[in-house]
XYZ file of C-alpha atoms in Angstrom:
712
model
C 55.935 53.477 80.161
C 58.310 50.553 79.743
C 57.404 47.870 82.307
C 60.071 45.228 81.774
C 63.355 45.277 83.647
C 66.447 46.667 81.929
C 69.737 44.935 82.811
C 72.425 47.519 83.481
C 75.145 48.500 85.971
C 75.504 50.536 89.158
C 76.595 54.192 88.790
C 79.092 54.116 91.644
C 82.369 52.221 92.152
C 84.636 50.342 89.754
C 82.984 46.990 90.412
C 80.158 48.246 88.170
C 77.815 45.705 89.769
C 75.050 44.333 87.599
C 71.481 45.350 88.479
C 68.028 45.389 86.926
C 65.992 48.591 86.646
C 62.216 48.625 86.358
C 60.342 51.923 85.826
C 57.867 52.927 88.544
C 55.031 55.496 88.448
C 57.029 58.313 90.078
C 59.247 58.494 86.992
C 62.272 56.798 88.551
C 63.166 53.108 88.661
C 63.145 50.214 91.077
C 66.505 48.534 91.572
C 66.570 44.739 91.811
C 69.105 41.934 91.791
C 70.749 40.752 88.603
C 72.326 37.397 89.369
C 73.820 36.767 85.923
C 76.652 39.303 86.247
C 79.740 37.510 87.614
C 81.241 40.429 89.522
C 78.455 40.710 92.097
C 76.068 37.810 91.325
C 73.139 39.969 92.403
C 74.656 41.381 95.595
C 74.444 45.163 96.012
C 75.706 47.523 98.697
C 73.529 50.233 100.213
C 74.675 52.790 97.640
C 73.685 50.518 94.775
C 70.328 49.609 96.315
C 69.436 53.294 96.779
C 70.946 54.579 93.529
C 67.515 55.412 92.107
C 66.894 58.019 94.818
C 69.040 60.595 92.997
C 66.865 60.219 89.891
C 63.974 61.916 91.713
C 63.231 65.470 90.569
C 63.596 66.913 94.066
C 67.145 65.517 94.392
C 68.597 66.924 91.185
C 68.980 69.814 88.799
C 66.166 70.154 86.255
C 66.951 73.464 84.529
C 70.054 75.321 83.357
C 71.164 78.009 85.787
C 73.020 81.227 85.018
C 74.446 83.777 87.411
C 72.596 87.072 87.173
C 73.878 90.599 87.761
C 73.024 90.307 91.435
C 75.234 87.247 91.808
C 72.468 84.644 92.120
C 72.032 81.483 90.068
C 68.682 81.698 88.314
C 66.896 79.389 85.831
C 67.567 80.023 82.157
C 66.814 78.469 78.784
C 69.221 76.014 77.227
C 70.014 78.414 74.390
C 70.830 81.218 76.802
C 73.064 78.973 78.894
C 74.897 77.395 75.956
C 75.323 80.739 74.192
C 76.891 82.196 77.305
C 79.330 79.293 77.752
C 80.391 79.398 74.103
C 80.819 83.171 74.185
C 82.922 83.122 77.350
C 85.138 80.223 76.263
C 85.592 81.856 72.858
C 86.389 85.228 74.414
C 88.992 83.729 76.750
C 90.626 81.822 73.917
C 90.732 84.902 71.669
C 92.071 87.216 74.360
C 94.516 84.965 76.228
C 95.155 81.981 73.934
C 93.734 78.437 73.905
C 95.604 77.286 77.027
C 93.783 79.919 79.055
C 90.744 77.632 78.767
C 90.782 74.566 81.005
C 88.721 71.374 80.954
C 88.292 69.128 84.003
C 86.533 65.767 83.727
C 85.502 62.899 85.948
C 86.014 59.198 86.442
C 82.260 58.690 86.417
C 81.841 59.729 82.783
C 81.156 56.915 80.329
C 83.822 56.025 77.786
C 81.819 57.831 75.116
C 81.664 61.031 77.142
C 85.296 60.867 78.284
C 86.391 60.329 74.679
C 84.264 63.212 73.398
C 85.419 65.555 76.164
C 89.067 64.914 75.283
C 88.333 65.436 71.603
C 86.389 68.643 72.344
C 89.278 70.065 74.384
C 91.877 69.367 71.709
C 89.924 69.877 68.475
C 87.394 72.594 69.350
C 89.170 74.542 72.077
C 92.728 73.692 71.038
C 93.776 73.573 74.684
C 96.326 71.308 76.309
C 94.818 72.048 79.717
C 92.643 68.990 80.336
C 92.810 66.434 83.119
C 90.337 64.603 85.342
C 89.731 63.570 88.932
C 90.858 60.006 88.181
C 94.373 61.421 88.517
C 93.611 61.390 92.261
C 92.675 57.693 92.285
C 95.062 55.257 90.621
C 97.610 57.218 88.606
C 100.526 55.944 90.702
C 99.538 52.330 90.099
C 99.159 53.109 86.395
C 102.621 54.659 86.206
C 104.229 51.752 88.060
C 102.383 49.186 85.942
C 103.568 50.799 82.722
C 107.167 50.894 83.972
C 107.121 47.233 84.988
C 104.767 45.568 82.522
C 104.484 48.040 79.645
C 100.727 48.264 80.222
C 98.308 49.483 82.869
C 95.009 47.739 83.509
C 93.532 47.733 87.006
C 93.453 43.957 87.392
C 95.265 41.790 84.839
C 92.887 38.957 85.693
C 89.178 38.630 86.551
C 88.000 38.916 90.143
C 86.918 35.286 89.928
C 90.616 34.258 90.040
C 91.092 35.651 93.553
C 89.403 32.789 95.474
C 91.550 30.253 93.625
C 94.863 31.842 94.606
C 96.973 30.625 97.529
C 97.538 33.986 99.224
C 96.492 37.602 98.666
C 98.229 40.632 100.163
C 95.761 43.518 100.196
C 97.593 46.833 100.642
C 95.733 49.956 101.733
C 92.206 48.882 100.812
C 89.108 48.725 102.981
C 86.986 47.012 100.354
C 84.469 45.826 102.949
C 83.327 49.469 102.966
C 84.470 50.833 99.612
C 83.189 47.969 97.420
C 81.349 45.519 99.718
C 80.149 43.023 97.073
C 83.788 42.186 96.312
C 84.434 40.925 99.837
C 82.905 37.553 98.966
C 85.879 36.797 96.687
C 88.169 37.063 99.714
C 85.798 35.090 101.913
C 85.848 32.339 99.288
C 89.654 32.577 99.169
C 89.791 31.630 102.851
C 87.128 28.940 102.460
C 89.301 27.394 99.747
C 92.304 27.261 102.070
C 94.002 30.444 100.882
C 95.192 33.187 103.210
C 94.506 36.919 103.315
C 97.021 39.489 104.552
C 95.708 43.044 105.011
C 98.044 46.015 105.358
C 96.378 49.110 106.812
C 97.137 51.540 109.673
C 93.566 50.933 110.881
C 91.902 47.696 111.899
C 89.096 48.140 109.398
C 86.221 45.798 108.665
C 88.401 44.374 105.918
C 91.354 43.877 108.261
C 89.071 41.970 110.637
C 88.659 39.336 107.904
C 92.411 38.832 107.511
C 94.543 35.910 108.615
C 97.245 38.479 109.292
C 96.842 42.244 109.729
C 99.877 44.517 109.523
C 99.378 48.096 110.748
C 102.294 50.170 109.433
C 102.729 53.849 110.098
C 101.046 55.815 107.252
C 103.432 56.576 104.422
C 105.809 53.653 105.085
C 104.367 51.071 102.657
C 107.447 51.465 100.440
C 109.818 50.455 103.243
C 107.531 47.561 104.146
C 107.563 46.122 100.626
C 111.355 46.500 100.439
C 111.762 44.758 103.784
C 109.691 41.821 102.567
C 111.770 41.573 99.385
C 114.946 41.651 101.489
C 113.688 38.635 103.422
C 112.684 36.831 100.219
C 116.278 37.200 99.039
C 117.868 36.373 102.399
C 115.737 33.257 102.847
C 116.457 31.955 99.347
C 112.878 32.324 98.107
C 113.648 34.110 94.819
C 112.349 32.249 91.748
C 115.684 32.398 89.945
C 114.490 30.671 86.763
C 111.532 33.030 86.379
C 113.700 36.075 87.052
C 116.223 34.905 84.459
C 113.698 34.032 81.745
C 110.944 36.622 82.148
C 112.409 39.778 83.713
C 115.142 42.404 83.344
C 116.877 44.716 85.823
C 116.967 42.336 88.768
C 120.469 43.088 90.062
C 119.819 46.789 90.693
C 116.462 46.068 92.355
C 118.089 43.348 94.459
C 120.798 45.729 95.664
C 118.214 48.368 96.607
C 116.158 45.842 98.581
C 119.168 44.508 100.471
C 119.667 47.974 101.985
C 116.350 47.518 103.832
C 117.086 44.889 106.456
C 114.242 43.722 108.742
C 115.178 45.602 111.908
C 115.571 48.852 109.949
C 112.162 48.341 108.352
C 110.642 47.564 111.758
C 111.862 50.935 113.062
C 110.407 52.788 110.064
C 107.061 51.017 109.803
C 106.264 49.760 113.291
C 105.689 46.269 111.865
C 107.655 43.699 113.868
C 110.313 41.458 112.363
C 108.343 38.287 113.256
C 105.345 39.702 111.359
C 107.564 40.467 108.371
C 108.871 36.905 108.360
C 105.361 35.483 108.749
C 104.172 37.555 105.782
C 106.968 36.210 103.572
C 106.163 32.615 104.551
C 102.447 33.030 103.874
C 103.092 34.703 100.528
C 105.845 32.417 99.220
C 104.771 28.943 100.305
C 101.617 28.533 98.147
C 101.950 27.795 94.447
C 100.151 31.041 93.568
C 99.779 34.450 95.214
C 98.692 38.022 94.467
C 99.352 41.560 95.653
C 96.477 44.033 95.286
C 96.954 47.720 96.080
C 94.475 50.549 96.497
C 94.630 54.188 97.489
C 96.646 53.634 100.684
C 100.046 53.092 99.044
C 99.127 54.959 95.853
C 98.024 58.357 97.207
C 101.522 59.309 98.300
C 104.200 61.592 96.940
C 106.198 58.382 96.361
C 103.215 56.297 95.258
C 104.743 55.158 91.958
C 107.850 53.845 93.718
C 105.718 52.247 96.427
C 103.625 50.299 93.943
C 106.821 49.480 92.064
C 108.242 47.894 95.206
C 105.203 45.632 95.551
C 105.507 44.697 91.879
C 109.176 43.846 92.467
C 108.078 41.477 95.241
C 105.736 39.748 92.792
C 108.407 39.499 90.098
C 111.127 38.174 92.393
C 108.842 35.368 93.559
C 107.538 34.541 90.071
C 104.052 35.807 90.906
C 103.273 37.865 87.777
C 102.140 36.597 84.398
C 101.262 33.198 85.839
C 97.827 31.669 86.480
C 96.101 32.829 89.693
C 99.020 35.140 90.505
C 100.031 38.712 89.864
C 99.897 42.351 90.836
C 96.647 44.291 90.496
C 95.200 47.698 91.374
C 91.703 47.989 92.837
C 90.491 50.905 90.734
C 88.133 53.230 92.614
C 85.743 55.272 90.467
C 83.036 53.748 88.289
C 84.892 54.438 85.039
C 88.255 55.460 86.401
C 89.871 52.881 84.116
C 88.127 53.843 80.868
C 88.240 57.521 81.731
C 92.006 57.606 81.478
C 92.229 55.297 78.470
C 90.412 57.498 76.010
C 91.569 61.067 76.323
C 90.670 62.896 79.550
C 94.167 62.588 80.952
C 96.572 65.450 80.265
C 99.123 63.334 78.412
C 96.989 60.708 76.678
C 95.002 60.132 73.509
C 92.359 57.435 72.950
C 93.514 53.837 73.181
C 95.968 54.747 75.945
C 98.218 56.396 73.375
C 100.768 58.970 74.470
C 100.108 62.518 73.337
C 103.784 63.163 72.614
C 104.115 60.110 70.324
C 104.076 61.270 66.661
C 102.587 57.973 65.438
C 99.820 58.151 68.041
C 99.021 61.747 67.103
C 98.903 60.844 63.425
C 96.554 57.893 63.998
C 94.073 59.770 66.188
C 94.220 62.915 64.050
C 93.366 60.726 61.049
C 90.265 59.426 62.805
C 89.304 62.953 63.814
C 90.001 64.422 60.377
C 92.454 67.061 61.600
C 96.120 67.880 61.058
C 98.293 66.101 63.677
C 100.221 69.339 64.170
C 96.998 71.051 65.262
C 96.722 68.842 68.353
C 98.161 70.483 71.475
C 100.851 68.766 73.522
C 100.567 67.407 77.073
C 99.128 69.758 79.685
C 99.066 70.098 83.446
C 98.065 67.273 85.760
C 94.860 67.587 87.807
C 96.155 69.404 90.886
C 98.481 71.595 88.863
C 95.608 72.507 86.555
C 93.377 73.435 89.503
C 96.206 75.398 91.113
C 96.581 77.461 87.905
C 92.929 78.566 87.858
C 92.464 82.316 87.876
C 96.030 82.967 86.714
C 97.180 81.021 83.644
C 93.758 79.406 83.195
C 90.982 82.009 83.077
C 87.910 79.921 82.139
C 87.029 76.328 83.019
C 84.557 73.752 81.704
C 84.029 71.116 84.384
C 82.094 67.847 84.105
C 81.195 65.297 86.780
C 83.640 66.415 89.460
C 83.486 68.298 92.748
C 87.024 69.515 93.550
C 85.816 71.953 96.218
C 85.400 68.845 98.381
C 87.664 66.264 96.732
C 90.888 68.123 95.892
C 93.823 68.296 98.310
C 94.383 71.639 100.035
C 90.719 72.192 99.239
C 90.356 75.691 100.709
C 93.084 76.912 98.369
C 91.467 75.169 95.389
C 88.123 76.741 96.296
C 89.834 80.152 96.237
C 91.343 79.389 92.826
C 87.923 78.370 91.466
C 86.348 81.566 92.821
C 89.062 83.613 91.072
C 88.164 82.336 87.587
C 86.804 84.738 85.015
C 84.253 82.082 84.069
C 83.204 78.629 85.271
C 80.723 76.289 83.580
C 79.697 73.031 85.265
C 77.762 70.054 83.890
C 76.348 67.922 86.691
C 73.382 65.990 87.959
C 73.148 67.909 91.243
C 74.134 71.342 92.507
C 77.424 70.253 94.047
C 79.585 72.560 96.127
C 81.630 73.308 92.998
C 78.570 73.818 90.787
C 77.263 76.339 93.306
C 80.240 78.571 92.423
C 79.664 78.400 88.659
C 78.548 81.110 86.271
C 76.532 78.558 84.294
C 75.296 75.154 85.469
C 73.886 72.611 83.004
C 71.668 69.735 84.238
C 72.656 66.484 82.529
C 71.339 62.955 82.283
C 72.268 60.186 84.692
C 73.233 56.536 84.344
C 69.649 55.176 84.152
C 68.647 57.822 81.582
C 71.386 57.222 79.023
C 73.259 54.445 77.278
C 77.019 54.184 77.312
C 79.979 51.992 78.156
C 82.187 51.832 81.231
C 85.288 49.775 81.977
C 85.428 48.161 85.382
C 88.453 47.386 87.545
C 89.045 44.091 85.702
C 89.331 45.819 82.306
C 85.888 44.449 81.417
C 84.064 46.847 79.075
C 80.355 46.960 79.974
C 77.183 48.467 78.557
C 75.037 50.621 80.813
C 71.596 50.797 79.222
C 68.963 53.501 79.307
C 65.981 52.378 81.375
C 63.881 55.558 81.585
C 63.384 58.850 79.782
C 65.033 61.798 81.553
C 62.795 64.594 82.842
C 62.040 67.423 80.462
C 64.714 70.104 80.463
C 67.679 67.760 80.893
C 70.199 66.907 78.183
C 73.129 64.515 77.917
C 76.770 65.562 78.109
C 77.128 64.440 74.490
C 74.375 66.873 73.474
C 76.085 69.630 75.454
C 79.422 69.077 73.708
C 77.696 68.851 70.305
C 75.954 72.189 70.858
C 79.053 73.922 72.198
C 81.203 72.632 69.330
C 78.709 73.982 66.808
C 78.621 77.375 68.519
C 82.418 77.470 68.497
C 82.592 76.760 64.764
C 82.934 72.947 64.561
C 79.716 71.673 62.987
C 80.720 68.028 62.513
C 82.479 65.325 64.505
C 80.496 65.519 67.750
C 77.559 63.107 67.437
C 74.982 62.810 70.200
C 74.255 59.099 69.769
C 76.488 57.107 72.152
C 76.798 54.087 69.874
C 77.973 56.319 67.032
C 80.577 57.794 69.378
C 81.651 54.314 70.454
C 82.158 53.256 66.841
C 84.531 56.185 66.388
C 86.248 55.357 69.682
C 86.846 51.836 68.350
C 88.688 53.218 65.353
C 90.643 55.697 67.454
C 91.723 52.999 69.914
C 92.643 50.421 67.230
C 96.241 49.341 67.606
C 96.666 51.147 70.928
C 97.426 49.570 74.278
C 93.737 49.769 75.230
C 92.399 48.442 71.935
C 88.576 48.375 71.830
C 88.275 47.981 68.068
C 86.839 44.457 68.257
C 84.164 45.395 70.802
C 80.597 46.237 69.742
C 77.451 47.082 71.654
C 76.049 43.770 70.419
C 78.933 41.831 71.932
C 78.664 43.691 75.229
C 75.028 42.616 75.524
C 75.566 39.020 74.420
C 78.779 38.359 76.354
C 78.113 40.321 79.569
C 81.101 42.525 78.804
C 84.366 42.079 76.902
C 87.896 42.408 78.321
C 90.321 44.688 76.529
C 92.573 44.511 74.603
C 90.176 43.222 71.965
C 91.394 44.089 68.471
C 89.163 43.843 65.430
C 90.034 41.297 62.750
C 92.909 42.573 60.636
C 90.794 42.864 57.513
C 88.270 45.172 59.234
C 90.294 47.108 61.801
C 90.763 50.161 59.603
C 87.384 50.231 57.899
C 84.367 52.366 58.600
C 82.076 51.504 61.500
C 79.403 50.091 59.189
C 81.858 47.476 57.963
C 83.031 46.377 61.406
C 81.867 42.932 62.559
C 78.284 42.757 63.731
C 75.396 40.313 63.572
C 72.352 39.152 65.478
C 73.006 36.599 68.176
C 76.071 34.899 66.753
C 79.820 35.282 66.885
C 81.257 36.802 63.747
C 84.069 34.677 62.265
C 87.441 36.074 63.276
C 86.206 38.031 66.312
C 88.833 38.379 69.032
C 87.562 36.863 72.311
C 88.929 39.631 74.499
C 91.729 39.242 77.058
C 90.589 38.352 80.575
C 94.135 37.453 81.661
C 97.156 39.500 80.655
C 100.866 38.622 80.495
C 100.587 34.807 80.554
C 102.863 34.509 77.509
C 104.766 37.791 77.545
C 104.638 41.251 79.060
C 103.722 44.320 76.993
C 107.316 45.510 76.735
C 109.398 45.526 73.534
C 111.233 42.326 74.520
C 108.317 40.742 76.401
C 110.143 40.876 79.743
C 108.883 42.579 82.890
C 111.115 45.303 84.287
C 112.345 45.480 87.868
C 112.593 49.130 88.908
C 115.064 49.777 91.747
C 113.492 51.916 94.486
C 114.472 52.970 98.001
C 112.551 54.179 101.019
C 112.114 57.894 101.522
C 110.029 59.856 103.987
C 106.639 61.368 103.234
C 106.685 65.013 102.176
C 105.587 66.238 105.606
C 106.722 64.237 108.625
C 105.320 65.006 112.107
C 107.266 67.444 114.283
C 106.808 69.244 117.599
C 104.210 71.623 116.144
C 102.280 68.992 114.182
C 103.043 65.711 115.998
C 100.285 63.425 114.638
C 99.712 61.798 111.238
C 96.416 62.240 109.392
C 95.161 59.670 106.908
C 91.898 59.900 104.976
C 89.448 57.511 103.328
C 85.834 56.515 102.790
C 82.889 55.055 104.689
C 80.462 52.490 103.341
C 77.369 54.706 103.079
C 78.922 57.622 101.180
C 80.787 57.916 97.881
C 83.606 60.226 96.773
C 82.726 63.883 97.492
C 79.223 62.831 98.566
C 77.563 65.157 96.051
C 74.994 62.472 95.191
C 74.970 60.107 98.175
C 74.465 62.965 100.654
C 71.080 63.487 98.997
C 69.865 59.970 99.911
C 68.060 59.781 103.267
C 68.936 56.142 103.979
C 72.633 56.758 103.381
C 72.671 59.932 105.461
C 71.027 58.089 108.324
C 73.866 55.565 108.229
C 76.635 58.151 107.825
C 75.315 61.619 108.729
C 78.568 63.538 108.862
C 82.331 63.656 109.280
C 84.255 62.387 112.278
C 87.790 62.128 113.617
C 88.865 58.601 114.483
C 91.562 58.515 117.177
C 93.113 56.085 119.630
C 92.076 56.212 123.333
C 95.597 57.255 124.393
C 95.536 60.197 122.003
C 92.020 61.112 123.125
C 93.101 61.005 126.777
C 96.014 63.380 126.129
C 93.593 65.737 124.400
C 90.925 65.320 127.081
C 88.345 64.355 124.452
C 85.437 61.986 125.017
C 83.395 60.129 122.403
C 81.429 62.617 120.312
C 83.280 65.710 121.523
C 84.194 68.187 118.771
C 87.871 67.936 117.882
C 89.844 70.323 115.707
C 92.419 68.833 113.366
C 94.915 71.448 112.199
C 97.509 71.189 109.433
C 99.703 73.768 107.748
C 96.891 74.243 105.203
C 93.886 74.735 107.433
C 91.587 73.533 110.188
C 88.729 71.017 110.251
C 86.362 70.246 113.120
C 84.391 67.026 113.600
C 83.173 64.776 116.450
C 85.645 62.363 118.026
C 85.237 58.650 117.380
C 87.491 56.845 119.866
C 88.684 53.344 118.979
C 91.531 50.897 119.515
C 91.341 50.100 115.787
C 93.789 52.874 114.856
C 97.435 53.480 115.681
C 98.059 55.878 118.608
C 100.147 58.167 116.374
C 97.483 58.475 113.660
C 94.020 59.984 113.141
C 91.587 59.188 110.351
C 88.951 61.371 108.669
C 86.547 60.459 105.843
C 86.519 62.987 102.999
C 82.882 62.987 101.824
C 81.708 66.235 103.457
C 82.134 69.983 102.838
C 82.121 72.700 105.462
C 84.073 72.753 108.695
C 84.500 68.956 108.644
C 86.097 68.939 105.182
C 89.062 66.558 105.496
C 90.709 67.820 102.321
C 91.145 71.245 103.869
C 94.047 69.546 105.631
C 95.613 67.268 103.027
C 98.963 67.865 101.385
C 99.168 68.477 97.603
C 102.789 67.288 97.453
C 102.979 65.433 94.127
C 104.536 62.157 93.061
C 107.194 63.146 90.495
C 106.013 60.538 87.976
C 102.254 60.137 88.408
C 101.555 63.660 89.758
C 99.407 62.032 92.455
C 98.891 64.221 95.552
C 99.775 62.871 98.998
C 96.248 62.448 100.369
C 97.187 59.589 102.686
C 99.680 61.143 105.068
C 100.322 64.602 106.451
C 101.308 66.150 109.777
C 98.565 67.597 111.994
C 97.876 68.607 115.576
C 94.683 68.131 117.548
C 92.906 70.782 119.584
C 89.967 70.546 121.943
C 86.965 72.672 120.905
C 84.891 74.558 123.456
C 81.260 73.449 123.498
């Protein structure tokens, strides 16, 4: 057994914290600090510290499972399981056409696996029906970033720039619980004399660190941003020279903002005019400032416009494309960034190329060795794909996702999944979705495989294999290789991750997310490389063996990577950022007499996403054993509920029951539920699938509910 520590990265959030793994006699690993990685400098949250617990045999799947004639999932051989998947996918395709087969991926898949899954869907299955759960995380920020800047990357600067800025507005993020090691950057910001403004309907642990906390009504972030821009204009704080030289479209955006005067915005948001004015002063007076958004403003049916309004605020004040300033998105999932760059998303090809762009299709088809005309067009977005299960989509291959818990209107999505002719799931554990499958394949985890991820900074990283997986478990790359062969495609689906990455480099070359100058060697030597990182011109189109490489030295001509974007020009045809005029509009479902309260959802520090893995860790369950309903004392008094009493939260889509948690830290018109649990406390039973017209993001963050007392 290997005894030395392997430097690698955490399997959870988009920080991708560095850690060391040392094998121990029980076949798992011991997690220890790795101080050399700049994102966390050795610090780990409870999820990271306990990540090895899910590697234990008793916490995971260790054999393929197939559903027998009696309806039970029973162990099976790999050949039996793979043969059945291939036969069912092939039968569906032959009988109903290729788009009757769906593919659903996950933001936790490595770049190599995300790339291969997208290629498998389009080359082997010929289906357009592929999307991934990252659509639920930051698609609105991506859409707004592309409109404004011509490019989407979570942060256009490294996290290390945050403490050096003069002011940061943090919109809809509770990073003290969602990514705790990042909080030190904001602590250092304040120690350096900078200020932190937190915008959240709840007084979270993050909001407690703020110099100023604004608590708007859920779903009104768009009006708030417009009100701030109105004041910037009215108070003469627009950077006119910057706007003239580096932007386009200002007059229309200015006119839209001027329709949102402070008193009007106060009525919509509940944020007072003095607080609005104080925010503008704190943001505009320093030489540098940033706006960072997370799921709060993004998970709305107007999320793209909302993020666009915050970008407009940055542009009007000259805060984008300048040192220590800018707009950024705090990406959520471990590889949410890379997962959408390389082909899981319904409308994208590797390198962040658009699927409906003939030049993009020709380039990628050339790498894949297929006719560009054979590639399907764009398909349905994530929720729309799930909603079509059992009708237009008859069979589904699902990897690394648990939509029974994580999708909006979850009871309906569970019904759609149950109505499928056939469901195959690849996962580490028997999640709530996997439990409904016809075939379940046990696959390797982060510590048992090598592959790259891309963190929220756009830093491409190498996760390294530290231990051998238990017998009976295969990698997702092996699964796709075997299925491709059974479906008639013998070549083009290698199982070695570095070989896949070399092909990904060629496929991404020249695209917005260009990885062609990145190698595994460089990732090890440089502690990650920021994209875009093109290969030298003379090698960019050559075979992988000819691409730059070498032991322990920089190859002449290697691109250094791009830690900071937009300092010289934006990624638009003329190099100018675009203002996009937007106006406030209501959420899709406002409270009324029948449903008078707003529900918002989110995470807690000890659990992650749908909880499929973290709910199997004793230490984390002890810290966060189950769901709850957070409500204000005035709301609790009207309901007659005491701390810990069961409370029913009812929306037009269903009913959830969880214990009351009574606190002054939330608005009296709002309740909060975390979404990590299945069963009667499943928060996503309630949430509204109303979609943003551009990003197709569901409105997780605001819907109308009523509360009911529960007997006993």
